[in-house]
Amino acid sequence: MWKTITLFILFVTINGQCSCSKFTDQSSCFAYGYCLFVNGVCSEQKCEAIPYQEKCKSPLCLWKDDKCSTFKAYEETCQALLPQQCTQYQGCYYDYTNLKCSINKDCSSLKIDQCNGKLQNGNSCVADPFNNRCQEMTDCKSLTTEFMCLSQFPQCKYVDSTCQPQVCTDIKDNISCTFIDECQWNHDKCQYKNCQSIAFGYLCNGNTCGFDKNKCFACFEQYSYQLFVGLISLLFIL
């Protein structure tokens, strides 16, 4: 007797950000992240090896005394930052009552007027003034109130009393679509980026795509298969 079994297979793609080594053009290398072109190779540089002020940037590096150095969040290093720099560096928050930049170790201990910036682990502090709360945001699902969730739009959306990550295809306007790195506005719709279809470097560079030699390419490393849900029918004899 012939039997047919239908199996649902889910292939998963594991993604990672663009590495400097993917860039072969000197100008494209310089435009991306902490990359520098040294001895014909594009590679990520330590802050101390960066000789240019425009490449010495938050959240890893700080330009001070005409040199670039690795930024480490201590009370004295946070206090030395200008107000407009304060929340750009991980581990610092700006105290609007006392008008100073201070070290940030725990979002939940901050008052509402201090609930800004990021922890040293890169997670943001998000305020809910209605409930007088400051909470660490690990992802959209970690936000426990509607106000905090909506304050992170368009990255997050509030559905069925829970905070959820935004889906590109659910976004209906161009501006909100462009705020999310993995989304692009195309043919009056917000879609997931197809890096190869992007013609301009300023639209390409980010965590999702990189621009090199006048071409846009996907940063993601494919360790497995692309996301695909398929059906397989197997025939066998009992």
PDB file of C-alpha atoms in Angstrom:
ATOM      1  CA  MET A   1       0.000   0.000   0.000  1.00  0.00           C
ATOM      2  CA  TRP A   2       1.244   3.456  -0.899  1.00  0.00           C
ATOM      3  CA  LYS A   3       1.214   6.033   1.852  1.00  0.00           C
ATOM      4  CA  THR A   4       1.778   9.748   1.593  1.00  0.00           C
ATOM      5  CA  ILE A   5       3.212  11.678   4.529  1.00  0.00           C
ATOM      6  CA  THR A   6       3.374  15.437   4.387  1.00  0.00           C
ATOM      7  CA  LEU A   7       6.090  17.088   6.438  1.00  0.00           C
ATOM      8  CA  PHE A   8       6.354  20.783   7.278  1.00  0.00           C
ATOM      9  CA  ILE A   9       9.966  21.896   7.155  1.00  0.00           C
ATOM     10  CA  LEU A  10      11.189  25.229   8.513  1.00  0.00           C
ATOM     11  CA  PHE A  11      14.630  26.292   7.379  1.00  0.00           C
ATOM     12  CA  VAL A  12      16.198  28.997   9.512  1.00  0.00           C
ATOM     13  CA  THR A  13      18.674  31.691   8.536  1.00  0.00           C
ATOM     14  CA  ILE A  14      21.207  32.790  11.133  1.00  0.00           C
ATOM     15  CA  ASN A  15      22.232  36.369  10.521  1.00  0.00           C
ATOM     16  CA  GLY A  16      25.140  38.577  11.551  1.00  0.00           C
ATOM     17  CA  GLN A  17      26.188  42.172  10.916  1.00  0.00           C
ATOM     18  CA  CYS A  18      28.512  43.277   8.149  1.00  0.00           C
ATOM     19  CA  SER A  19      32.176  42.676   8.876  1.00  0.00           C
ATOM     20  CA  CYS A  20      34.776  45.194   7.720  1.00  0.00           C
ATOM     21  CA  SER A  21      36.496  42.493   5.661  1.00  0.00           C
ATOM     22  CA  LYS A  22      33.554  42.518   3.222  1.00  0.00           C
ATOM     23  CA  PHE A  23      34.625  45.947   1.921  1.00  0.00           C
ATOM     24  CA  THR A  24      37.301  46.022  -0.776  1.00  0.00           C
ATOM     25  CA  ASP A  25      37.037  49.694  -1.770  1.00  0.00           C
ATOM     26  CA  GLN A  26      38.898  52.208   0.417  1.00  0.00           C
ATOM     27  CA  SER A  27      36.204  54.892   0.445  1.00  0.00           C
ATOM     28  CA  SER A  28      33.438  52.352   1.183  1.00  0.00           C
ATOM     29  CA  CYS A  29      35.548  50.894   3.985  1.00  0.00           C
ATOM     30  CA  PHE A  30      36.026  54.319   5.574  1.00  0.00           C
ATOM     31  CA  ALA A  31      32.290  55.061   5.420  1.00  0.00           C
ATOM     32  CA  TYR A  32      31.286  51.995   7.436  1.00  0.00           C
ATOM     33  CA  GLY A  33      31.405  51.583  11.209  1.00  0.00           C
ATOM     34  CA  TYR A  34      34.858  51.540  12.804  1.00  0.00           C
ATOM     35  CA  CYS A  35      36.505  50.227   9.638  1.00  0.00           C
ATOM     36  CA  LEU A  36      39.795  51.565   8.234  1.00  0.00           C
ATOM     37  CA  PHE A  37      41.741  50.588   5.123  1.00  0.00           C
ATOM     38  CA  VAL A  38      45.235  49.538   6.246  1.00  0.00           C
ATOM     39  CA  ASN A  39      47.833  47.819   4.030  1.00  0.00           C
ATOM     40  CA  GLY A  40      45.213  47.136   1.367  1.00  0.00           C
ATOM     41  CA  VAL A  41      42.780  45.458   3.769  1.00  0.00           C
ATOM     42  CA  CYS A  42      39.605  46.783   5.387  1.00  0.00           C
ATOM     43  CA  SER A  43      39.446  45.845   9.065  1.00  0.00           C
ATOM     44  CA  GLU A  44      37.873  47.049  12.295  1.00  0.00           C
ATOM     45  CA  GLN A  45      40.237  49.209  14.318  1.00  0.00           C
ATOM     46  CA  LYS A  46      40.605  49.744  18.036  1.00  0.00           C
ATOM     47  CA  CYS A  47      39.770  53.279  19.097  1.00  0.00           C
ATOM     48  CA  GLU A  48      43.403  54.053  19.925  1.00  0.00           C
ATOM     49  CA  ALA A  49      44.419  53.209  16.333  1.00  0.00           C
ATOM     50  CA  ILE A  50      41.928  55.637  14.759  1.00  0.00           C
ATOM     51  CA  PRO A  51      43.670  58.880  13.731  1.00  0.00           C
ATOM     52  CA  TYR A  52      40.563  60.706  12.470  1.00  0.00           C
ATOM     53  CA  GLN A  53      38.060  62.578  14.621  1.00  0.00           C
ATOM     54  CA  GLU A  54      35.135  61.719  12.306  1.00  0.00           C
ATOM     55  CA  LYS A  55      35.796  57.983  12.781  1.00  0.00           C
ATOM     56  CA  CYS A  56      36.235  58.271  16.543  1.00  0.00           C
ATOM     57  CA  LYS A  57      32.586  58.100  17.583  1.00  0.00           C
ATOM     58  CA  SER A  58      30.102  56.789  20.106  1.00  0.00           C
ATOM     59  CA  PRO A  59      29.325  54.424  21.653  1.00  0.00           C
ATOM     60  CA  LEU A  60      32.812  52.842  21.645  1.00  0.00           C
ATOM     61  CA  CYS A  61      35.235  55.696  21.065  1.00  0.00           C
ATOM     62  CA  LEU A  62      35.692  59.250  22.362  1.00  0.00           C
ATOM     63  CA  TRP A  63      37.783  62.014  20.795  1.00  0.00           C
ATOM     64  CA  LYS A  64      39.530  64.003  23.508  1.00  0.00           C
ATOM     65  CA  ASP A  65      42.796  65.932  23.725  1.00  0.00           C
ATOM     66  CA  ASP A  66      43.301  65.483  19.954  1.00  0.00           C
ATOM     67  CA  LYS A  67      43.302  61.695  20.122  1.00  0.00           C
ATOM     68  CA  CYS A  68      40.879  58.780  20.026  1.00  0.00           C
ATOM     69  CA  SER A  69      40.453  56.504  23.030  1.00  0.00           C
ATOM     70  CA  THR A  70      38.165  53.690  24.136  1.00  0.00           C
ATOM     71  CA  PHE A  71      35.245  55.048  26.153  1.00  0.00           C
ATOM     72  CA  LYS A  72      34.574  53.412  29.509  1.00  0.00           C
ATOM     73  CA  ALA A  73      31.628  54.554  31.589  1.00  0.00           C
ATOM     74  CA  TYR A  74      32.747  55.849  34.959  1.00  0.00           C
ATOM     75  CA  GLU A  75      31.273  58.737  36.937  1.00  0.00           C
ATOM     76  CA  GLU A  76      34.115  61.028  35.915  1.00  0.00           C
ATOM     77  CA  THR A  77      34.055  60.048  32.215  1.00  0.00           C
ATOM     78  CA  CYS A  78      30.282  60.522  31.962  1.00  0.00           C
ATOM     79  CA  GLN A  79      30.462  63.900  33.727  1.00  0.00           C
ATOM     80  CA  ALA A  80      33.111  65.065  31.256  1.00  0.00           C
ATOM     81  CA  LEU A  81      30.709  64.594  28.312  1.00  0.00           C
ATOM     82  CA  LEU A  82      28.817  67.513  26.800  1.00  0.00           C
ATOM     83  CA  PRO A  83      25.006  67.349  27.260  1.00  0.00           C
ATOM     84  CA  GLN A  84      24.488  66.487  23.578  1.00  0.00           C
ATOM     85  CA  GLN A  85      27.033  63.642  23.890  1.00  0.00           C
ATOM     86  CA  CYS A  86      25.754  62.141  27.127  1.00  0.00           C
ATOM     87  CA  THR A  87      23.124  59.667  25.935  1.00  0.00           C
ATOM     88  CA  GLN A  88      25.165  58.675  22.873  1.00  0.00           C
ATOM     89  CA  TYR A  89      27.560  56.720  25.087  1.00  0.00           C
ATOM     90  CA  GLN A  90      26.570  53.466  26.737  1.00  0.00           C
ATOM     91  CA  GLY A  91      26.511  53.618  30.519  1.00  0.00           C
ATOM     92  CA  CYS A  92      25.578  57.299  30.849  1.00  0.00           C
ATOM     93  CA  TYR A  93      22.309  59.193  31.412  1.00  0.00           C
ATOM     94  CA  TYR A  94      21.462  62.894  31.557  1.00  0.00           C
ATOM     95  CA  ASP A  95      19.971  64.277  34.765  1.00  0.00           C
ATOM     96  CA  TYR A  96      17.674  67.093  33.634  1.00  0.00           C
ATOM     97  CA  THR A  97      17.049  68.291  37.200  1.00  0.00           C
ATOM     98  CA  ASN A  98      20.707  68.733  38.130  1.00  0.00           C
ATOM     99  CA  LEU A  99      21.831  69.372  34.536  1.00  0.00           C
ATOM    100  CA  LYS A 100      24.663  66.859  34.508  1.00  0.00           C
ATOM    101  CA  CYS A 101      25.680  63.603  32.859  1.00  0.00           C
ATOM    102  CA  SER A 102      26.117  60.642  35.226  1.00  0.00           C
ATOM    103  CA  ILE A 103      26.898  56.946  35.120  1.00  0.00           C
ATOM    104  CA  ASN A 104      23.940  54.611  34.577  1.00  0.00           C
ATOM    105  CA  LYS A 105      24.027  51.182  36.235  1.00  0.00           C
ATOM    106  CA  ASP A 106      20.347  50.316  36.647  1.00  0.00           C
ATOM    107  CA  CYS A 107      17.311  51.774  34.848  1.00  0.00           C
ATOM    108  CA  SER A 108      14.861  50.882  37.622  1.00  0.00           C
ATOM    109  CA  SER A 109      16.690  53.097  40.134  1.00  0.00           C
ATOM    110  CA  LEU A 110      16.384  56.211  37.929  1.00  0.00           C
ATOM    111  CA  LYS A 111      13.762  58.919  38.320  1.00  0.00           C
ATOM    112  CA  ILE A 112      11.593  59.830  35.347  1.00  0.00           C
ATOM    113  CA  ASP A 113      13.697  62.897  34.490  1.00  0.00           C
ATOM    114  CA  GLN A 114      16.784  60.648  34.474  1.00  0.00           C
ATOM    115  CA  CYS A 115      15.288  57.797  32.452  1.00  0.00           C
ATOM    116  CA  ASN A 116      17.248  58.102  29.216  1.00  0.00           C
ATOM    117  CA  GLY A 117      20.395  56.809  27.597  1.00  0.00           C
ATOM    118  CA  LYS A 118      21.673  53.240  27.633  1.00  0.00           C
ATOM    119  CA  LEU A 119      23.248  50.814  30.071  1.00  0.00           C
ATOM    120  CA  GLN A 120      26.748  49.479  29.472  1.00  0.00           C
ATOM    121  CA  ASN A 121      25.187  46.350  27.937  1.00  0.00           C
ATOM    122  CA  GLY A 122      23.587  48.527  25.225  1.00  0.00           C
ATOM    123  CA  ASN A 123      19.990  48.203  26.453  1.00  0.00           C
ATOM    124  CA  SER A 124      17.935  51.406  26.616  1.00  0.00           C
ATOM    125  CA  CYS A 125      16.125  52.901  29.598  1.00  0.00           C
ATOM    126  CA  VAL A 126      12.453  53.625  28.797  1.00  0.00           C
ATOM    127  CA  ALA A 127      10.180  55.841  30.906  1.00  0.00           C
ATOM    128  CA  ASP A 128       6.490  55.554  31.773  1.00  0.00           C
ATOM    129  CA  PRO A 129       5.526  58.821  33.524  1.00  0.00           C
ATOM    130  CA  PHE A 130       1.940  57.633  34.132  1.00  0.00           C
ATOM    131  CA  ASN A 131       3.188  54.803  36.333  1.00  0.00           C
ATOM    132  CA  ASN A 132       6.340  56.632  37.472  1.00  0.00           C
ATOM    133  CA  ARG A 133       8.544  53.844  36.155  1.00  0.00           C
ATOM    134  CA  CYS A 134      11.868  53.560  34.382  1.00  0.00           C
ATOM    135  CA  GLN A 135      12.523  50.154  32.836  1.00  0.00           C
ATOM    136  CA  GLU A 136      15.356  48.456  30.968  1.00  0.00           C
ATOM    137  CA  MET A 137      14.370  47.476  27.442  1.00  0.00           C
ATOM    138  CA  THR A 138      15.941  44.224  26.262  1.00  0.00           C
ATOM    139  CA  ASP A 139      13.474  43.936  23.365  1.00  0.00           C
ATOM    140  CA  CYS A 140       9.909  45.035  22.568  1.00  0.00           C
ATOM    141  CA  LYS A 141       8.393  42.163  24.541  1.00  0.00           C
ATOM    142  CA  SER A 142      10.180  43.300  27.712  1.00  0.00           C
ATOM    143  CA  LEU A 143       8.172  46.555  27.852  1.00  0.00           C
ATOM    144  CA  THR A 144       5.287  46.056  30.268  1.00  0.00           C
ATOM    145  CA  THR A 145       3.047  49.083  29.656  1.00  0.00           C
ATOM    146  CA  GLU A 146       1.302  50.452  26.585  1.00  0.00           C
ATOM    147  CA  PHE A 147       2.908  53.898  26.953  1.00  0.00           C
ATOM    148  CA  MET A 148       6.457  52.505  26.982  1.00  0.00           C
ATOM    149  CA  CYS A 149       5.694  50.312  24.003  1.00  0.00           C
ATOM    150  CA  LEU A 150       4.200  53.133  21.920  1.00  0.00           C
ATOM    151  CA  SER A 151       7.126  55.398  22.819  1.00  0.00           C
ATOM    152  CA  GLN A 152       9.356  52.981  20.868  1.00  0.00           C
ATOM    153  CA  PHE A 153       7.318  53.206  17.655  1.00  0.00           C
ATOM    154  CA  PRO A 154       8.008  52.219  14.902  1.00  0.00           C
ATOM    155  CA  GLN A 155      10.365  49.558  16.307  1.00  0.00           C
ATOM    156  CA  CYS A 156       7.580  48.219  18.548  1.00  0.00           C
ATOM    157  CA  LYS A 157       3.789  47.911  18.317  1.00  0.00           C
ATOM    158  CA  TYR A 158       1.142  47.280  20.962  1.00  0.00           C
ATOM    159  CA  VAL A 159      -1.205  44.406  20.030  1.00  0.00           C
ATOM    160  CA  ASP A 160      -3.508  42.292  22.213  1.00  0.00           C
ATOM    161  CA  SER A 161      -2.170  43.907  25.410  1.00  0.00           C
ATOM    162  CA  THR A 162       1.435  42.977  24.624  1.00  0.00           C
ATOM    163  CA  CYS A 163       4.379  44.844  23.142  1.00  0.00           C
ATOM    164  CA  GLN A 164       5.644  43.183  19.988  1.00  0.00           C
ATOM    165  CA  PRO A 165       8.417  43.872  17.446  1.00  0.00           C
ATOM    166  CA  GLN A 166       7.252  45.706  14.361  1.00  0.00           C
ATOM    167  CA  VAL A 167       6.825  43.851  11.072  1.00  0.00           C
ATOM    168  CA  CYS A 168       7.925  45.767   7.965  1.00  0.00           C
ATOM    169  CA  THR A 169       4.856  44.784   5.964  1.00  0.00           C
ATOM    170  CA  ASP A 170       2.525  46.156   8.686  1.00  0.00           C
ATOM    171  CA  ILE A 171       3.938  49.708   8.388  1.00  0.00           C
ATOM    172  CA  LYS A 172       1.810  51.963   6.189  1.00  0.00           C
ATOM    173  CA  ASP A 173       3.900  55.131   5.801  1.00  0.00           C
ATOM    174  CA  ASN A 174       7.260  55.914   4.234  1.00  0.00           C
ATOM    175  CA  ILE A 175       8.806  57.785   7.181  1.00  0.00           C
ATOM    176  CA  SER A 176       8.130  55.057   9.767  1.00  0.00           C
ATOM    177  CA  CYS A 177       9.387  52.434   7.330  1.00  0.00           C
ATOM    178  CA  THR A 178      12.770  54.126   6.861  1.00  0.00           C
ATOM    179  CA  PHE A 179      13.317  54.300  10.653  1.00  0.00           C
ATOM    180  CA  ILE A 180      13.806  50.518  10.760  1.00  0.00           C
ATOM    181  CA  ASP A 181      17.101  49.379   9.275  1.00  0.00           C
ATOM    182  CA  GLU A 182      15.846  46.114   7.825  1.00  0.00           C
ATOM    183  CA  CYS A 183      12.868  47.763   6.066  1.00  0.00           C
ATOM    184  CA  GLN A 184      12.653  49.715   2.792  1.00  0.00           C
ATOM    185  CA  TRP A 185       9.839  51.660   1.117  1.00  0.00           C
ATOM    186  CA  ASN A 186       9.234  50.246  -2.334  1.00  0.00           C
ATOM    187  CA  HIS A 187       6.246  50.601  -4.698  1.00  0.00           C
ATOM    188  CA  ASP A 188       4.209  52.399  -2.012  1.00  0.00           C
ATOM    189  CA  LYS A 189       4.745  49.549   0.446  1.00  0.00           C
ATOM    190  CA  CYS A 190       7.050  48.870   3.365  1.00  0.00           C
ATOM    191  CA  GLN A 191       8.983  45.683   2.682  1.00  0.00           C
ATOM    192  CA  TYR A 192      11.992  43.827   4.023  1.00  0.00           C
ATOM    193  CA  LYS A 193      15.159  45.101   2.368  1.00  0.00           C
ATOM    194  CA  ASN A 194      16.400  43.555  -0.824  1.00  0.00           C
ATOM    195  CA  CYS A 195      19.937  44.960  -0.630  1.00  0.00           C
ATOM    196  CA  GLN A 196      20.801  44.163  -4.236  1.00  0.00           C
ATOM    197  CA  SER A 197      17.931  46.376  -5.461  1.00  0.00           C
ATOM    198  CA  ILE A 198      19.225  49.530  -3.679  1.00  0.00           C
ATOM    199  CA  ALA A 199      21.076  51.877  -6.017  1.00  0.00           C
ATOM    200  CA  PHE A 200      22.324  54.585  -3.634  1.00  0.00           C
ATOM    201  CA  GLY A 201      24.961  54.209  -0.925  1.00  0.00           C
ATOM    202  CA  TYR A 202      23.214  56.464   1.602  1.00  0.00           C
ATOM    203  CA  LEU A 203      20.161  54.174   1.463  1.00  0.00           C
ATOM    204  CA  CYS A 204      22.264  51.027   1.641  1.00  0.00           C
ATOM    205  CA  ASN A 205      24.750  51.307   4.522  1.00  0.00           C
ATOM    206  CA  GLY A 206      23.513  50.032   7.874  1.00  0.00           C
ATOM    207  CA  ASN A 207      23.308  46.800   9.859  1.00  0.00           C
ATOM    208  CA  THR A 208      21.372  45.095   7.060  1.00  0.00           C
ATOM    209  CA  CYS A 209      23.264  46.148   3.930  1.00  0.00           C
ATOM    210  CA  GLY A 210      26.723  47.403   2.944  1.00  0.00           C
ATOM    211  CA  PHE A 211      27.846  49.468  -0.051  1.00  0.00           C
ATOM    212  CA  ASP A 212      31.064  48.605  -1.901  1.00  0.00           C
ATOM    213  CA  LYS A 213      32.270  49.381  -5.452  1.00  0.00           C
ATOM    214  CA  ASN A 214      28.948  51.034  -6.367  1.00  0.00           C
ATOM    215  CA  LYS A 215      26.950  47.968  -5.367  1.00  0.00           C
ATOM    216  CA  CYS A 216      24.742  47.257  -2.375  1.00  0.00           C
ATOM    217  CA  PHE A 217      25.072  43.806  -0.790  1.00  0.00           C
ATOM    218  CA  ALA A 218      23.497  41.961   2.125  1.00  0.00           C
ATOM    219  CA  CYS A 219      25.516  42.087   5.353  1.00  0.00           C
ATOM    220  CA  PHE A 220      23.910  38.940   6.677  1.00  0.00           C
ATOM    221  CA  GLU A 221      25.972  35.790   6.708  1.00  0.00           C
ATOM    222  CA  GLN A 222      24.034  32.750   5.573  1.00  0.00           C
ATOM    223  CA  TYR A 223      24.979  29.879   7.872  1.00  0.00           C
ATOM    224  CA  SER A 224      21.975  27.787   6.996  1.00  0.00           C
ATOM    225  CA  TYR A 225      19.101  28.092   4.552  1.00  0.00           C
ATOM    226  CA  GLN A 226      16.936  31.100   3.775  1.00  0.00           C
ATOM    227  CA  LEU A 227      13.666  31.257   5.662  1.00  0.00           C
ATOM    228  CA  PHE A 228      11.361  28.891   3.843  1.00  0.00           C
ATOM    229  CA  VAL A 229       8.335  26.876   4.768  1.00  0.00           C
ATOM    230  CA  GLY A 230       7.817  23.956   2.475  1.00  0.00           C
ATOM    231  CA  LEU A 231       5.914  20.736   2.064  1.00  0.00           C
ATOM    232  CA  ILE A 232       7.512  17.397   1.310  1.00  0.00           C
ATOM    233  CA  SER A 233       5.462  14.389   0.349  1.00  0.00           C
ATOM    234  CA  LEU A 234       7.085  11.042   0.880  1.00  0.00           C
ATOM    235  CA  LEU A 235       5.845   7.894  -0.748  1.00  0.00           C
ATOM    236  CA  PHE A 236       6.648   4.539   0.730  1.00  0.00           C
ATOM    237  CA  ILE A 237       5.342   1.028   0.719  1.00  0.00           C
ATOM    238  CA  LEU A 238       4.103  -0.689   3.867  1.00  0.00           C
TER     239      LEU A 238
END
